[in-house]
Amino acid sequence: FNDAAKRTALVNRVLAGGKVWVEGGEVGYKYRKSSTGADLDPVFRRTVLHDSLWQSDVSSSTLGFIVPAHPIFNTPNTLTSPISFTGTSIYARDAMRMQPGDVGAQKLAGWSAYPDTAGIMMWADNGNQTTMFTMFAFGAIADTNNGKKLAQNIAAYLVGAGGGGASGPWLSINPTAGT
C-alpha cells in the first residue's frame, strides 16, 4: 500500500461500484487519522477503509462477532465467536474507530479489549456490499482452519448474493511483494 497509484486505483474501483477487501492490521495504523491531525491518504482512508481513527494495536485480544448471523460467519462455513490470535505482535491486529455518520458502514466484529472499536467492518453502497476491511493478519489467527474458513466465507460473500454478485476484474495488491 506504499504506492499512491495503487491506492488511487482502489479508490477508483470503489467509486465505480467495484468490490475491495483490505486485510491487515498495519493498514489501519499506517493510513490512520492521528490525534495530531496527520492523515497520510484521507481519500483512501474514507473511501476504502471507512475508519476514522486508529485506537490500538490490540496485542492481546480476541475478535468477537457483533453480527453473528452475518453470512461471513456462517456461509459456507459456520464459525464460532470469539476468534483467538497467536502472539502479541503489534503488527497482527488493529482496533479502528468507524467514521461517524458513515451511511452504509457496519461493524461486523470487534475486539474484546476495545469493544467500542471494529475488527471487521464493511461498507455497502445502496445495499451492494462494496468494501470489507479486516483489521488483522489472517496468519495470526490461532486456529488456521478457522482463518481459512473466514477467508472463504468473506470471499463467498463478496462474489455471492450478499455482496451483490461478482464484478470484475478483481484487483489484488500484495504489499509484501510490492505488487
mmCIF file with all atom_site columns, C-alpha atoms in Angstrom, residues 21 23 70-79 83 120 129 132 134 136 138-139 141 143-163 170:
data_model
loop_
_atom_site.group_PDB
_atom_site.id
_atom_site.type_symbol
_atom_site.label_atom_id
_atom_site.label_alt_id
_atom_site.label_comp_id
_atom_site.label_asym_id
_atom_site.label_entity_id
_atom_site.label_seq_id
_atom_site.pdbx_PDB_ins_code
_atom_site.Cartn_x
_atom_site.Cartn_y
_atom_site.Cartn_z
_atom_site.occupancy
_atom_site.B_iso_or_equiv
_atom_site.pdbx_formal_charge
_atom_site.auth_seq_id
_atom_site.auth_comp_id
_atom_site.auth_asym_id
_atom_site.auth_atom_id
_atom_site.pdbx_PDB_model_num
ATOM 1  C CA . TRP A 1 21  ? -11.317 -6.339  0.528  1.00 0.00 ? 21  TRP A CA 1
ATOM 2  C CA . GLU A 1 23  ? -6.720  -7.325  5.051  1.00 0.00 ? 23  GLU A CA 1
ATOM 3  C CA . HIS A 1 70  ? -23.977 -12.310 9.118  1.00 0.00 ? 70  HIS A CA 1
ATOM 4  C CA . PRO A 1 71  ? -23.035 -14.636 6.218  1.00 0.00 ? 71  PRO A CA 1
ATOM 5  C CA . ILE A 1 72  ? -19.287 -14.051 6.670  1.00 0.00 ? 72  ILE A CA 1
ATOM 6  C CA . PHE A 1 73  ? -19.572 -16.035 9.907  1.00 0.00 ? 73  PHE A CA 1
ATOM 7  C CA . ASN A 1 74  ? -21.916 -18.734 8.584  1.00 0.00 ? 74  ASN A CA 1
ATOM 8  C CA . THR A 1 75  ? -21.726 -19.323 4.829  1.00 0.00 ? 75  THR A CA 1
ATOM 9  C CA . PRO A 1 76  ? -20.404 -21.663 3.605  1.00 0.00 ? 76  PRO A CA 1
ATOM 10 C CA . ASN A 1 77  ? -18.608 -22.386 6.909  1.00 0.00 ? 77  ASN A CA 1
ATOM 11 C CA . THR A 1 78  ? -20.022 -21.942 10.403 1.00 0.00 ? 78  THR A CA 1
ATOM 12 C CA . LEU A 1 79  ? -17.631 -20.141 12.749 1.00 0.00 ? 79  LEU A CA 1
ATOM 13 C CA . ILE A 1 83  ? -11.635 -15.918 17.345 1.00 0.00 ? 83  ILE A CA 1
ATOM 14 C CA . ILE A 1 120 ? -14.093 -6.285  10.783 1.00 0.00 ? 120 ILE A CA 1
ATOM 15 C CA . GLN A 1 129 ? -21.514 -4.662  -0.421 1.00 0.00 ? 129 GLN A CA 1
ATOM 16 C CA . MET A 1 132 ? -14.613 -5.151  3.530  1.00 0.00 ? 132 MET A CA 1
ATOM 17 C CA . THR A 1 134 ? -10.425 -6.977  8.165  1.00 0.00 ? 134 THR A CA 1
ATOM 18 C CA . PHE A 1 136 ? -5.830  -8.177  11.280 1.00 0.00 ? 136 PHE A CA 1
ATOM 19 C CA . PHE A 1 138 ? -5.141  -13.830 8.812  1.00 0.00 ? 138 PHE A CA 1
ATOM 20 C CA . GLY A 1 139 ? -1.839  -15.589 9.516  1.00 0.00 ? 139 GLY A CA 1
ATOM 21 C CA . ILE A 1 141 ? -5.418  -16.392 13.742 1.00 0.00 ? 141 ILE A CA 1
ATOM 22 C CA . ASP A 1 143 ? -6.735  -21.847 14.557 1.00 0.00 ? 143 ASP A CA 1
ATOM 23 C CA . THR A 1 144 ? -5.517  -21.763 10.957 1.00 0.00 ? 144 THR A CA 1
ATOM 24 C CA . ASN A 1 145 ? -8.566  -23.750 9.814  1.00 0.00 ? 145 ASN A CA 1
ATOM 25 C CA . ASN A 1 146 ? -10.830 -21.019 11.210 1.00 0.00 ? 146 ASN A CA 1
ATOM 26 C CA . GLY A 1 147 ? -8.724  -18.421 9.411  1.00 0.00 ? 147 GLY A CA 1
ATOM 27 C CA . LYS A 1 148 ? -9.152  -20.286 6.131  1.00 0.00 ? 148 LYS A CA 1
ATOM 28 C CA . LYS A 1 149 ? -12.896 -20.670 6.728  1.00 0.00 ? 149 LYS A CA 1
ATOM 29 C CA . LEU A 1 150 ? -13.331 -16.975 7.500  1.00 0.00 ? 150 LEU A CA 1
ATOM 30 C CA . ALA A 1 151 ? -11.398 -16.010 4.365  1.00 0.00 ? 151 ALA A CA 1
ATOM 31 C CA . GLN A 1 152 ? -13.518 -18.407 2.301  1.00 0.00 ? 152 GLN A CA 1
ATOM 32 C CA . ASN A 1 153 ? -16.737 -17.002 3.809  1.00 0.00 ? 153 ASN A CA 1
ATOM 33 C CA . ILE A 1 154 ? -15.723 -13.405 3.081  1.00 0.00 ? 154 ILE A CA 1
ATOM 34 C CA . ALA A 1 155 ? -14.771 -14.246 -0.500 1.00 0.00 ? 155 ALA A CA 1
ATOM 35 C CA . ALA A 1 156 ? -18.059 -16.138 -0.993 1.00 0.00 ? 156 ALA A CA 1
ATOM 36 C CA . TYR A 1 157 ? -19.979 -13.180 0.399  1.00 0.00 ? 157 TYR A CA 1
ATOM 37 C CA . LEU A 1 158 ? -18.238 -10.681 -1.850 1.00 0.00 ? 158 LEU A CA 1
ATOM 38 C CA . VAL A 1 159 ? -18.942 -12.627 -5.025 1.00 0.00 ? 159 VAL A CA 1
ATOM 39 C CA . GLY A 1 160 ? -22.282 -14.111 -3.981 1.00 0.00 ? 160 GLY A CA 1
ATOM 40 C CA . ALA A 1 161 ? -25.756 -12.720 -3.460 1.00 0.00 ? 161 ALA A CA 1
ATOM 41 C CA . GLY A 1 162 ? -24.829 -10.947 -0.221 1.00 0.00 ? 162 GLY A CA 1
ATOM 42 C CA . GLY A 1 163 ? -22.172 -8.948  -1.982 1.00 0.00 ? 163 GLY A CA 1
ATOM 43 C CA . TRP A 1 170 ? -10.644 -8.329  -9.448 1.00 0.00 ? 170 TRP A CA 1
#
